[in-house]
JSON list of C-alpha atoms in Angstrom, two decimals:
[
{"chain": "C", "resi": 1, "resn": "UNK", "atom": "CA", "xyz": [-12.72, -6.33, 1.42]},
{"chain": "C", "resi": 2, "resn": "UNK", "atom": "CA", "xyz": [-9.34, -4.73, 1.92]},
{"chain": "C", "resi": 3, "resn": "UNK", "atom": "CA", "xyz": [-8.71, -1.34, 0.32]},
{"chain": "C", "resi": 4, "resn": "UNK", "atom": "CA", "xyz": [-5.18, 0.05, 0.00]},
{"chain": "C", "resi": 5, "resn": "UNK", "atom": "CA", "xyz": [-4.52, 3.71, -0.75]},
{"chain": "C", "resi": 6, "resn": "UNK", "atom": "CA", "xyz": [-1.04, 4.84, -1.82]},
{"chain": "C", "resi": 7, "resn": "UNK", "atom": "CA", "xyz": [0.44, 8.29, -2.23]},
{"chain": "C", "resi": 8, "resn": "UNK", "atom": "CA", "xyz": [1.97, 10.17, -3.84]},
{"chain": "C", "resi": 9, "resn": "UNK", "atom": "CA", "xyz": [1.29, 8.79, -7.30]},
{"chain": "C", "resi": 10, "resn": "UNK", "atom": "CA", "xyz": [4.49, 10.40, -8.59]},
{"chain": "C", "resi": 11, "resn": "UNK", "atom": "CA", "xyz": [7.61, 11.46, -6.74]},
{"chain": "C", "resi": 12, "resn": "UNK", "atom": "CA", "xyz": [10.72, 13.14, -8.10]},
{"chain": "C", "resi": 13, "resn": "UNK", "atom": "CA", "xyz": [13.84, 13.56, -5.98]},
{"chain": "C", "resi": 14, "resn": "UNK", "atom": "CA", "xyz": [17.43, 14.58, -6.50]},
{"chain": "C", "resi": 15, "resn": "UNK", "atom": "CA", "xyz": [20.06, 11.86, -6.31]},
{"chain": "C", "resi": 16, "resn": "UNK", "atom": "CA", "xyz": [21.20, 11.45, -2.71]},
{"chain": "C", "resi": 17, "resn": "UNK", "atom": "CA", "xyz": [17.94, 12.74, -1.21]},
{"chain": "C", "resi": 18, "resn": "UNK", "atom": "CA", "xyz": [15.45, 10.56, 0.66]},
{"chain": "C", "resi": 19, "resn": "UNK", "atom": "CA", "xyz": [12.11, 9.35, -0.70]},
{"chain": "C", "resi": 20, "resn": "UNK", "atom": "CA", "xyz": [9.04, 8.43, 1.34]},
{"chain": "C", "resi": 21, "resn": "UNK", "atom": "CA", "xyz": [5.96, 6.63, 0.05]},
{"chain": "C", "resi": 22, "resn": "UNK", "atom": "CA", "xyz": [2.90, 6.16, 2.26]},
{"chain": "C", "resi": 23, "resn": "UNK", "atom": "CA", "xyz": [0.05, 3.68, 2.26]},
{"chain": "C", "resi": 24, "resn": "UNK", "atom": "CA", "xyz": [-3.10, 3.18, 4.29]},
{"chain": "C", "resi": 25, "resn": "UNK", "atom": "CA", "xyz": [-5.22, 0.05, 4.56]},
{"chain": "C", "resi": 26, "resn": "UNK", "atom": "CA", "xyz": [-8.77, -0.53, 5.69]},
{"chain": "C", "resi": 27, "resn": "UNK", "atom": "CA", "xyz": [-8.91, -4.04, 7.18]},
{"chain": "C", "resi": 28, "resn": "UNK", "atom": "CA", "xyz": [-7.40, -4.27, 10.65]},
{"chain": "C", "resi": 29, "resn": "UNK", "atom": "CA", "xyz": [-6.99, -8.04, 10.15]},
{"chain": "C", "resi": 30, "resn": "UNK", "atom": "CA", "xyz": [-4.27, -7.48, 7.53]},
{"chain": "C", "resi": 31, "resn": "UNK", "atom": "CA", "xyz": [-1.01, -8.79, 8.92]},
{"chain": "C", "resi": 32, "resn": "UNK", "atom": "CA", "xyz": [1.58, -8.76, 6.14]},
{"chain": "C", "resi": 33, "resn": "UNK", "atom": "CA", "xyz": [2.73, -5.67, 4.24]},
{"chain": "C", "resi": 34, "resn": "UNK", "atom": "CA", "xyz": [5.17, -6.12, 1.34]},
{"chain": "C", "resi": 35, "resn": "UNK", "atom": "CA", "xyz": [6.66, -3.50, -0.95]},
{"chain": "C", "resi": 36, "resn": "UNK", "atom": "CA", "xyz": [7.40, -4.21, -4.59]},
{"chain": "C", "resi": 37, "resn": "UNK", "atom": "CA", "xyz": [9.57, -2.41, -7.15]},
{"chain": "C", "resi": 38, "resn": "UNK", "atom": "CA", "xyz": [8.51, -2.70, -10.78]},
{"chain": "C", "resi": 39, "resn": "UNK", "atom": "CA", "xyz": [10.73, -1.63, -13.64]},
{"chain": "C", "resi": 40, "resn": "UNK", "atom": "CA", "xyz": [9.41, -1.10, -17.14]},
{"chain": "C", "resi": 41, "resn": "UNK", "atom": "CA", "xyz": [8.47, -4.35, -18.84]},
{"chain": "C", "resi": 42, "resn": "UNK", "atom": "CA", "xyz": [9.19, -6.47, -15.77]},
{"chain": "C", "resi": 43, "resn": "UNK", "atom": "CA", "xyz": [7.19, -8.10, -13.02]},
{"chain": "C", "resi": 44, "resn": "UNK", "atom": "CA", "xyz": [7.03, -6.66, -9.50]},
{"chain": "C", "resi": 45, "resn": "UNK", "atom": "CA", "xyz": [10.09, -7.48, -7.39]},
{"chain": "C", "resi": 46, "resn": "UNK", "atom": "CA", "xyz": [9.73, -7.91, -3.63]},
{"chain": "C", "resi": 47, "resn": "UNK", "atom": "CA", "xyz": [12.16, -5.48, -1.96]},
{"chain": "C", "resi": 48, "resn": "UNK", "atom": "CA", "xyz": [11.11, -5.47, 1.68]},
{"chain": "C", "resi": 49, "resn": "UNK", "atom": "CA", "xyz": [8.21, -6.62, 3.82]},
{"chain": "C", "resi": 50, "resn": "UNK", "atom": "CA", "xyz": [6.94, -6.28, 7.36]},
{"chain": "C", "resi": 51, "resn": "UNK", "atom": "CA", "xyz": [4.57, -8.33, 9.45]},
{"chain": "C", "resi": 52, "resn": "UNK", "atom": "CA", "xyz": [2.09, -6.91, 11.91]},
{"chain": "C", "resi": 53, "resn": "UNK", "atom": "CA", "xyz": [4.06, -7.91, 15.00]},
{"chain": "C", "resi": 54, "resn": "UNK", "atom": "CA", "xyz": [6.91, -5.57, 14.00]},
{"chain": "C", "resi": 55, "resn": "UNK", "atom": "CA", "xyz": [6.92, -1.77, 13.91]},
{"chain": "C", "resi": 56, "resn": "UNK", "atom": "CA", "xyz": [9.97, -1.15, 11.74]},
{"chain": "C", "resi": 57, "resn": "UNK", "atom": "CA", "xyz": [12.33, -3.07, 9.49]},
{"chain": "C", "resi": 58, "resn": "UNK", "atom": "CA", "xyz": [15.46, -1.90, 7.71]},
{"chain": "C", "resi": 59, "resn": "UNK", "atom": "CA", "xyz": [17.55, -3.36, 4.91]},
{"chain": "C", "resi": 60, "resn": "UNK", "atom": "CA", "xyz": [20.51, -1.19, 3.88]},
{"chain": "C", "resi": 61, "resn": "UNK", "atom": "CA", "xyz": [19.05, 1.96, 2.27]},
{"chain": "C", "resi": 62, "resn": "UNK", "atom": "CA", "xyz": [15.41, 0.95, 2.55]},
{"chain": "C", "resi": 63, "resn": "UNK", "atom": "CA", "xyz": [13.19, 0.79, 5.59]},
{"chain": "C", "resi": 64, "resn": "UNK", "atom": "CA", "xyz": [9.53, 0.21, 6.25]},
{"chain": "C", "resi": 65, "resn": "UNK", "atom": "CA", "xyz": [7.47, 1.40, 9.22]},
{"chain": "C", "resi": 66, "resn": "UNK", "atom": "CA", "xyz": [4.06, 0.16, 10.30]},
{"chain": "C", "resi": 67, "resn": "UNK", "atom": "CA", "xyz": [1.50, 1.86, 12.51]},
{"chain": "C", "resi": 68, "resn": "UNK", "atom": "CA", "xyz": [-1.23, -0.71, 13.19]},
{"chain": "C", "resi": 69, "resn": "UNK", "atom": "CA", "xyz": [-3.37, 1.66, 15.20]},
{"chain": "C", "resi": 70, "resn": "UNK", "atom": "CA", "xyz": [-3.56, 4.20, 12.39]},
{"chain": "C", "resi": 71, "resn": "UNK", "atom": "CA", "xyz": [-3.50, 1.46, 9.73]},
{"chain": "C", "resi": 72, "resn": "UNK", "atom": "CA", "xyz": [-0.73, 2.99, 7.72]},
{"chain": "C", "resi": 73, "resn": "UNK", "atom": "CA", "xyz": [2.74, 1.96, 6.62]},
{"chain": "C", "resi": 74, "resn": "UNK", "atom": "CA", "xyz": [5.54, 3.72, 4.80]},
{"chain": "C", "resi": 75, "resn": "UNK", "atom": "CA", "xyz": [8.57, 2.99, 2.66]},
{"chain": "C", "resi": 76, "resn": "UNK", "atom": "CA", "xyz": [11.69, 5.06, 3.18]},
{"chain": "C", "resi": 77, "resn": "UNK", "atom": "CA", "xyz": [14.57, 5.08, 0.72]},
{"chain": "C", "resi": 78, "resn": "UNK", "atom": "CA", "xyz": [17.69, 6.96, 1.77]},
{"chain": "C", "resi": 79, "resn": "UNK", "atom": "CA", "xyz": [20.61, 8.13, -0.39]},
{"chain": "C", "resi": 80, "resn": "UNK", "atom": "CA", "xyz": [18.58, 7.59, -3.53]},
{"chain": "C", "resi": 81, "resn": "UNK", "atom": "CA", "xyz": [20.35, 6.58, -6.74]},
{"chain": "C", "resi": 82, "resn": "UNK", "atom": "CA", "xyz": [19.18, 6.80, -10.37]},
{"chain": "C", "resi": 83, "resn": "UNK", "atom": "CA", "xyz": [18.70, 3.02, -10.41]},
{"chain": "C", "resi": 84, "resn": "UNK", "atom": "CA", "xyz": [16.04, 3.42, -7.72]},
{"chain": "C", "resi": 85, "resn": "UNK", "atom": "CA", "xyz": [13.82, 4.98, -10.41]},
{"chain": "C", "resi": 86, "resn": "UNK", "atom": "CA", "xyz": [10.83, 2.66, -10.89]},
{"chain": "C", "resi": 87, "resn": "UNK", "atom": "CA", "xyz": [7.20, 2.20, -9.86]},
{"chain": "C", "resi": 88, "resn": "UNK", "atom": "CA", "xyz": [6.77, 1.10, -6.26]},
{"chain": "C", "resi": 89, "resn": "UNK", "atom": "CA", "xyz": [3.70, -0.76, -4.99]},
{"chain": "C", "resi": 90, "resn": "UNK", "atom": "CA", "xyz": [2.61, -1.35, -1.44]},
{"chain": "C", "resi": 91, "resn": "UNK", "atom": "CA", "xyz": [0.28, -4.20, -0.54]},
{"chain": "C", "resi": 92, "resn": "UNK", "atom": "CA", "xyz": [-1.66, -5.46, 2.45]},
{"chain": "C", "resi": 93, "resn": "UNK", "atom": "CA", "xyz": [-2.40, -9.10, 2.98]},
{"chain": "C", "resi": 94, "resn": "UNK", "atom": "CA", "xyz": [-4.53, -11.41, 5.10]},
{"chain": "C", "resi": 95, "resn": "UNK", "atom": "CA", "xyz": [-3.26, -14.96, 4.59]},
{"chain": "C", "resi": 96, "resn": "UNK", "atom": "CA", "xyz": [-3.11, -15.37, 0.80]},
{"chain": "C", "resi": 97, "resn": "UNK", "atom": "CA", "xyz": [-5.44, -12.48, -0.02]},
{"chain": "C", "resi": 98, "resn": "UNK", "atom": "CA", "xyz": [-3.20, -9.60, -1.12]},
{"chain": "C", "resi": 99, "resn": "UNK", "atom": "CA", "xyz": [-4.41, -6.19, -2.28]},
{"chain": "C", "resi": 100, "resn": "UNK", "atom": "CA", "xyz": [-2.19, -3.62, -3.92]},
{"chain": "C", "resi": 101, "resn": "UNK", "atom": "CA", "xyz": [-1.99, 0.13, -3.95]},
{"chain": "C", "resi": 102, "resn": "UNK", "atom": "CA", "xyz": [-2.09, 1.97, -7.28]},
{"chain": "C", "resi": 103, "resn": "UNK", "atom": "CA", "xyz": [1.66, 2.59, -7.29]},
{"chain": "C", "resi": 104, "resn": "UNK", "atom": "CA", "xyz": [4.12, 5.47, -7.00]},
{"chain": "C", "resi": 105, "resn": "UNK", "atom": "CA", "xyz": [6.36, 6.40, -9.89]},
{"chain": "C", "resi": 106, "resn": "UNK", "atom": "CA", "xyz": [9.70, 7.43, -8.38]},
{"chain": "C", "resi": 107, "resn": "UNK", "atom": "CA", "xyz": [12.16, 9.37, -10.49]},
{"chain": "C", "resi": 108, "resn": "UNK", "atom": "CA", "xyz": [15.65, 10.02, -9.14]},
{"chain": "C", "resi": 109, "resn": "UNK", "atom": "CA", "xyz": [17.37, 12.81, -11.02]},
{"chain": "C", "resi": 110, "resn": "UNK", "atom": "CA", "xyz": [21.16, 12.60, -11.31]},
{"chain": "O", "resi": 1, "resn": "UNK", "atom": "CA", "xyz": [17.73, -20.73, -8.78]},
{"chain": "O", "resi": 2, "resn": "UNK", "atom": "CA", "xyz": [15.08, -20.08, -11.41]},
{"chain": "O", "resi": 3, "resn": "UNK", "atom": "CA", "xyz": [12.33, -17.64, -10.63]},
{"chain": "O", "resi": 4, "resn": "UNK", "atom": "CA", "xyz": [8.74, -17.65, -11.85]},
{"chain": "O", "resi": 5, "resn": "UNK", "atom": "CA", "xyz": [8.56, -17.88, -15.62]},
{"chain": "O", "resi": 6, "resn": "UNK", "atom": "CA", "xyz": [5.66, -17.00, -17.90]},
{"chain": "O", "resi": 7, "resn": "UNK", "atom": "CA", "xyz": [5.04, -17.71, -21.54]},
{"chain": "O", "resi": 8, "resn": "UNK", "atom": "CA", "xyz": [4.49, -16.15, -23.94]},
{"chain": "O", "resi": 9, "resn": "UNK", "atom": "CA", "xyz": [5.92, -12.77, -22.98]},
{"chain": "O", "resi": 10, "resn": "UNK", "atom": "CA", "xyz": [3.62, -11.11, -25.50]},
{"chain": "O", "resi": 11, "resn": "UNK", "atom": "CA", "xyz": [0.40, -12.31, -27.09]},
{"chain": "O", "resi": 12, "resn": "UNK", "atom": "CA", "xyz": [-1.58, -10.48, -29.73]},
{"chain": "O", "resi": 13, "resn": "UNK", "atom": "CA", "xyz": [-4.96, -11.91, -30.65]},
{"chain": "O", "resi": 14, "resn": "UNK", "atom": "CA", "xyz": [-8.17, -10.90, -32.31]},
{"chain": "O", "resi": 15, "resn": "UNK", "atom": "CA", "xyz": [-11.44, -10.22, -30.55]},
{"chain": "O", "resi": 16, "resn": "UNK", "atom": "CA", "xyz": [-13.37, -13.42, -30.05]},
{"chain": "O", "resi": 17, "resn": "UNK", "atom": "CA", "xyz": [-10.36, -15.74, -30.07]},
{"chain": "O", "resi": 18, "resn": "UNK", "atom": "CA", "xyz": [-9.26, -18.13, -27.31]},
{"chain": "O", "resi": 19, "resn": "UNK", "atom": "CA", "xyz": [-5.91, -17.69, -25.54]},
{"chain": "O", "resi": 20, "resn": "UNK", "atom": "CA", "xyz": [-3.86, -19.66, -23.02]},
{"chain": "O", "resi": 21, "resn": "UNK", "atom": "CA", "xyz": [-1.21, -18.12, -20.80]},
{"chain": "O", "resi": 22, "resn": "UNK", "atom": "CA", "xyz": [1.28, -20.34, -18.97]},
{"chain": "O", "resi": 23, "resn": "UNK", "atom": "CA", "xyz": [3.00, -19.95, -15.63]},
{"chain": "O", "resi": 24, "resn": "UNK", "atom": "CA", "xyz": [5.89, -22.02, -14.23]},
{"chain": "O", "resi": 25, "resn": "UNK", "atom": "CA", "xyz": [6.23, -21.28, -10.51]},
{"chain": "O", "resi": 26, "resn": "UNK", "atom": "CA", "xyz": [9.36, -21.51, -8.40]},
{"chain": "O", "resi": 27, "resn": "UNK", "atom": "CA", "xyz": [10.09, -25.18, -7.76]},
{"chain": "O", "resi": 28, "resn": "UNK", "atom": "CA", "xyz": [8.52, -26.36, -4.52]},
{"chain": "O", "resi": 29, "resn": "UNK", "atom": "CA", "xyz": [6.16, -23.41, -4.13]},
{"chain": "O", "resi": 30, "resn": "UNK", "atom": "CA", "xyz": [2.74, -24.79, -3.30]},
{"chain": "O", "resi": 31, "resn": "UNK", "atom": "CA", "xyz": [0.75, -21.59, -3.76]},
{"chain": "O", "resi": 32, "resn": "UNK", "atom": "CA", "xyz": [0.24, -19.95, -7.14]},
{"chain": "O", "resi": 33, "resn": "UNK", "atom": "CA", "xyz": [-1.58, -16.72, -7.97]},
{"chain": "O", "resi": 34, "resn": "UNK", "atom": "CA", "xyz": [-2.79, -15.00, -11.11]},
{"chain": "O", "resi": 35, "resn": "UNK", "atom": "CA", "xyz": [-3.17, -11.21, -11.28]},
{"chain": "O", "resi": 36, "resn": "UNK", "atom": "CA", "xyz": [-4.10, -8.76, -13.99]},
{"chain": "O", "resi": 37, "resn": "UNK", "atom": "CA", "xyz": [-2.39, -5.39, -14.25]},
{"chain": "O", "resi": 38, "resn": "UNK", "atom": "CA", "xyz": [-3.78, -2.56, -16.32]},
{"chain": "O", "resi": 39, "resn": "UNK", "atom": "CA", "xyz": [-1.66, 0.42, -17.30]},
{"chain": "O", "resi": 40, "resn": "UNK", "atom": "CA", "xyz": [-0.93, 2.67, -14.35]},
{"chain": "O", "resi": 41, "resn": "UNK", "atom": "CA", "xyz": [-2.54, 0.34, -11.83]},
{"chain": "O", "resi": 42, "resn": "UNK", "atom": "CA", "xyz": [-1.44, -2.17, -9.24]},
{"chain": "O", "resi": 43, "resn": "UNK", "atom": "CA", "xyz": [-1.92, -5.90, -9.78]},
{"chain": "O", "resi": 44, "resn": "UNK", "atom": "CA", "xyz": [-5.52, -7.03, -9.40]},
{"chain": "O", "resi": 45, "resn": "UNK", "atom": "CA", "xyz": [-6.14, -10.51, -7.95]},
{"chain": "O", "resi": 46, "resn": "UNK", "atom": "CA", "xyz": [-7.76, -13.11, -10.20]},
{"chain": "O", "resi": 47, "resn": "UNK", "atom": "CA", "xyz": [-7.31, -16.58, -8.70]},
{"chain": "O", "resi": 48, "resn": "UNK", "atom": "CA", "xyz": [-5.22, -18.45, -6.15]},
{"chain": "O", "resi": 49, "resn": "UNK", "atom": "CA", "xyz": [-4.24, -22.14, -6.14]},
{"chain": "O", "resi": 50, "resn": "UNK", "atom": "CA", "xyz": [-3.06, -24.15, -3.18]},
{"chain": "O", "resi": 51, "resn": "UNK", "atom": "CA", "xyz": [-1.69, -27.31, -4.74]},
{"chain": "O", "resi": 52, "resn": "UNK", "atom": "CA", "xyz": [-3.96, -28.45, -7.55]},
{"chain": "O", "resi": 53, "resn": "UNK", "atom": "CA", "xyz": [-7.14, -26.84, -6.36]},
{"chain": "O", "resi": 54, "resn": "UNK", "atom": "CA", "xyz": [-8.38, -23.30, -6.80]},
{"chain": "O", "resi": 55, "resn": "UNK", "atom": "CA", "xyz": [-8.66, -22.06, -3.23]},
{"chain": "O", "resi": 56, "resn": "UNK", "atom": "CA", "xyz": [-10.07, -18.67, -4.22]},
{"chain": "O", "resi": 57, "resn": "UNK", "atom": "CA", "xyz": [-11.33, -17.69, -7.68]},
{"chain": "O", "resi": 58, "resn": "UNK", "atom": "CA", "xyz": [-13.32, -14.68, -6.54]},
{"chain": "O", "resi": 59, "resn": "UNK", "atom": "CA", "xyz": [-11.27, -12.30, -8.69]},
{"chain": "O", "resi": 60, "resn": "UNK", "atom": "CA", "xyz": [-12.10, -13.87, -12.04]},
{"chain": "O", "resi": 61, "resn": "UNK", "atom": "CA", "xyz": [-14.17, -11.22, -13.82]},
{"chain": "O", "resi": 62, "resn": "UNK", "atom": "CA", "xyz": [-16.60, -13.58, -15.58]},
{"chain": "O", "resi": 63, "resn": "UNK", "atom": "CA", "xyz": [-16.99, -17.13, -16.86]},
{"chain": "O", "resi": 64, "resn": "UNK", "atom": "CA", "xyz": [-14.81, -16.47, -19.92]},
{"chain": "O", "resi": 65, "resn": "UNK", "atom": "CA", "xyz": [-11.82, -16.75, -17.58]},
{"chain": "O", "resi": 66, "resn": "UNK", "atom": "CA", "xyz": [-10.67, -20.11, -16.27]},
{"chain": "O", "resi": 67, "resn": "UNK", "atom": "CA", "xyz": [-7.43, -21.42, -14.79]},
{"chain": "O", "resi": 68, "resn": "UNK", "atom": "CA", "xyz": [-6.05, -24.88, -14.06]},
{"chain": "O", "resi": 69, "resn": "UNK", "atom": "CA", "xyz": [-3.09, -26.36, -12.24]},
{"chain": "O", "resi": 70, "resn": "UNK", "atom": "CA", "xyz": [-3.54, -30.09, -12.83]},
{"chain": "O", "resi": 71, "resn": "UNK", "atom": "CA", "xyz": [-0.32, -31.38, -11.24]},
{"chain": "O", "resi": 72, "resn": "UNK", "atom": "CA", "xyz": [0.19, -28.70, -8.63]},
{"chain": "O", "resi": 73, "resn": "UNK", "atom": "CA", "xyz": [3.03, -26.99, -10.48]},
{"chain": "O", "resi": 74, "resn": "UNK", "atom": "CA", "xyz": [2.49, -25.35, -13.90]},
{"chain": "O", "resi": 75, "resn": "UNK", "atom": "CA", "xyz": [-0.69, -23.34, -14.29]},
{"chain": "O", "resi": 76, "resn": "UNK", "atom": "CA", "xyz": [-2.57, -22.18, -17.36]},
{"chain": "O", "resi": 77, "resn": "UNK", "atom": "CA", "xyz": [-4.91, -19.20, -17.48]},
{"chain": "O", "resi": 78, "resn": "UNK", "atom": "CA", "xyz": [-7.49, -19.59, -20.23]},
{"chain": "O", "resi": 79, "resn": "UNK", "atom": "CA", "xyz": [-9.56, -16.80, -21.70]},
{"chain": "O", "resi": 80, "resn": "UNK", "atom": "CA", "xyz": [-12.42, -17.58, -24.08]},
{"chain": "O", "resi": 81, "resn": "UNK", "atom": "CA", "xyz": [-14.02, -15.19, -26.57]},
{"chain": "O", "resi": 82, "resn": "UNK", "atom": "CA", "xyz": [-11.48, -12.47, -25.82]},
{"chain": "O", "resi": 83, "resn": "UNK", "atom": "CA", "xyz": [-12.62, -8.85, -25.70]},
{"chain": "O", "resi": 84, "resn": "UNK", "atom": "CA", "xyz": [-10.63, -5.66, -26.17]},
{"chain": "O", "resi": 85, "resn": "UNK", "atom": "CA", "xyz": [-11.11, -4.93, -22.46]},
{"chain": "O", "resi": 86, "resn": "UNK", "atom": "CA", "xyz": [-9.11, -8.06, -21.63]},
{"chain": "O", "resi": 87, "resn": "UNK", "atom": "CA", "xyz": [-5.95, -6.35, -22.86]},
{"chain": "O", "resi": 88, "resn": "UNK", "atom": "CA", "xyz": [-3.57, -6.09, -19.92]},
{"chain": "O", "resi": 89, "resn": "UNK", "atom": "CA", "xyz": [-0.45, -7.64, -18.43]},
{"chain": "O", "resi": 90, "resn": "UNK", "atom": "CA", "xyz": [-1.24, -10.96, -16.76]},
{"chain": "O", "resi": 91, "resn": "UNK", "atom": "CA", "xyz": [1.08, -11.68, -13.86]},
{"chain": "O", "resi": 92, "resn": "UNK", "atom": "CA", "xyz": [1.71, -14.94, -12.09]},
{"chain": "O", "resi": 93, "resn": "UNK", "atom": "CA", "xyz": [3.21, -15.26, -8.61]},
{"chain": "O", "resi": 94, "resn": "UNK", "atom": "CA", "xyz": [4.13, -18.19, -6.37]},
{"chain": "O", "resi": 95, "resn": "UNK", "atom": "CA", "xyz": [4.85, -18.55, -2.69]},
{"chain": "O", "resi": 96, "resn": "UNK", "atom": "CA", "xyz": [6.04, -21.03, -0.11]},
{"chain": "O", "resi": 97, "resn": "UNK", "atom": "CA", "xyz": [5.50, -18.87, 2.96]},
{"chain": "O", "resi": 98, "resn": "UNK", "atom": "CA", "xyz": [2.03, -17.39, 3.48]},
{"chain": "O", "resi": 99, "resn": "UNK", "atom": "CA", "xyz": [1.96, -13.89, 2.04]},
{"chain": "O", "resi": 100, "resn": "UNK", "atom": "CA", "xyz": [5.45, -13.76, 0.52]},
{"chain": "O", "resi": 101, "resn": "UNK", "atom": "CA", "xyz": [4.75, -13.80, -3.21]},
{"chain": "O", "resi": 102, "resn": "UNK", "atom": "CA", "xyz": [7.31, -13.78, -5.99]},
{"chain": "O", "resi": 103, "resn": "UNK", "atom": "CA", "xyz": [6.21, -12.57, -9.39]},
{"chain": "O", "resi": 104, "resn": "UNK", "atom": "CA", "xyz": [7.05, -13.59, -12.91]},
{"chain": "O", "resi": 105, "resn": "UNK", "atom": "CA", "xyz": [7.72, -11.11, -15.73]},
{"chain": "O", "resi": 106, "resn": "UNK", "atom": "CA", "xyz": [4.13, -11.24, -16.97]},
{"chain": "O", "resi": 107, "resn": "UNK", "atom": "CA", "xyz": [2.41, -11.83, -20.30]},
{"chain": "O", "resi": 108, "resn": "UNK", "atom": "CA", "xyz": [1.28, -8.74, -22.16]},
{"chain": "O", "resi": 109, "resn": "UNK", "atom": "CA", "xyz": [-2.02, -9.59, -23.85]},
{"chain": "O", "resi": 110, "resn": "UNK", "atom": "CA", "xyz": [-3.31, -7.35, -26.61]},
{"chain": "O", "resi": 111, "resn": "UNK", "atom": "CA", "xyz": [-6.76, -8.00, -28.06]},
{"chain": "O", "resi": 112, "resn": "UNK", "atom": "CA", "xyz": [-7.31, -6.23, -31.37]}
]
């Protein structure tokens, strides 16, 4: 089955700096790659996603890139703000079978 | 519009007891998923419904776990003879478009 690796497990940045989180997946048939933000005591919130026919997608301060050949994808957050502090999860999906990475705890220091 | 809702938000039970966790998906979403999340980990797939039927229950850890969705909307996850290792946050998600899943706030289950 699909295996998703995510790193780093923790990331601390200064407010205004950029943050990058990277994931790799094992099954080349995976075709949908969402990113979720989870705040303490809440469920994961979908923040951006990319499908396998696209190499990059951007939404304001966040962007995701996908390299199908290398089977890795990344989340980029620019101009980080304290409210970006949370745990971020990547996932890889084939149809309705979605597997998650272990998460990255991002801390943005004011 | 309303998102996915889950009740109760917290459930404390004793080892050996039976529990039911409820999920109300986003209206019109035909697919519904249950996940389990342990501390410091990503969500782990349990079961997926398409309409009323369980399309994939390969993630259920053993036969103490069972889920139903009798009318294709609300779903109930049932755990028999609970064990301390069942303690986790149980998440429900729903989707209309393949892959795009929206999560509820979860039910934190604690088995004493």
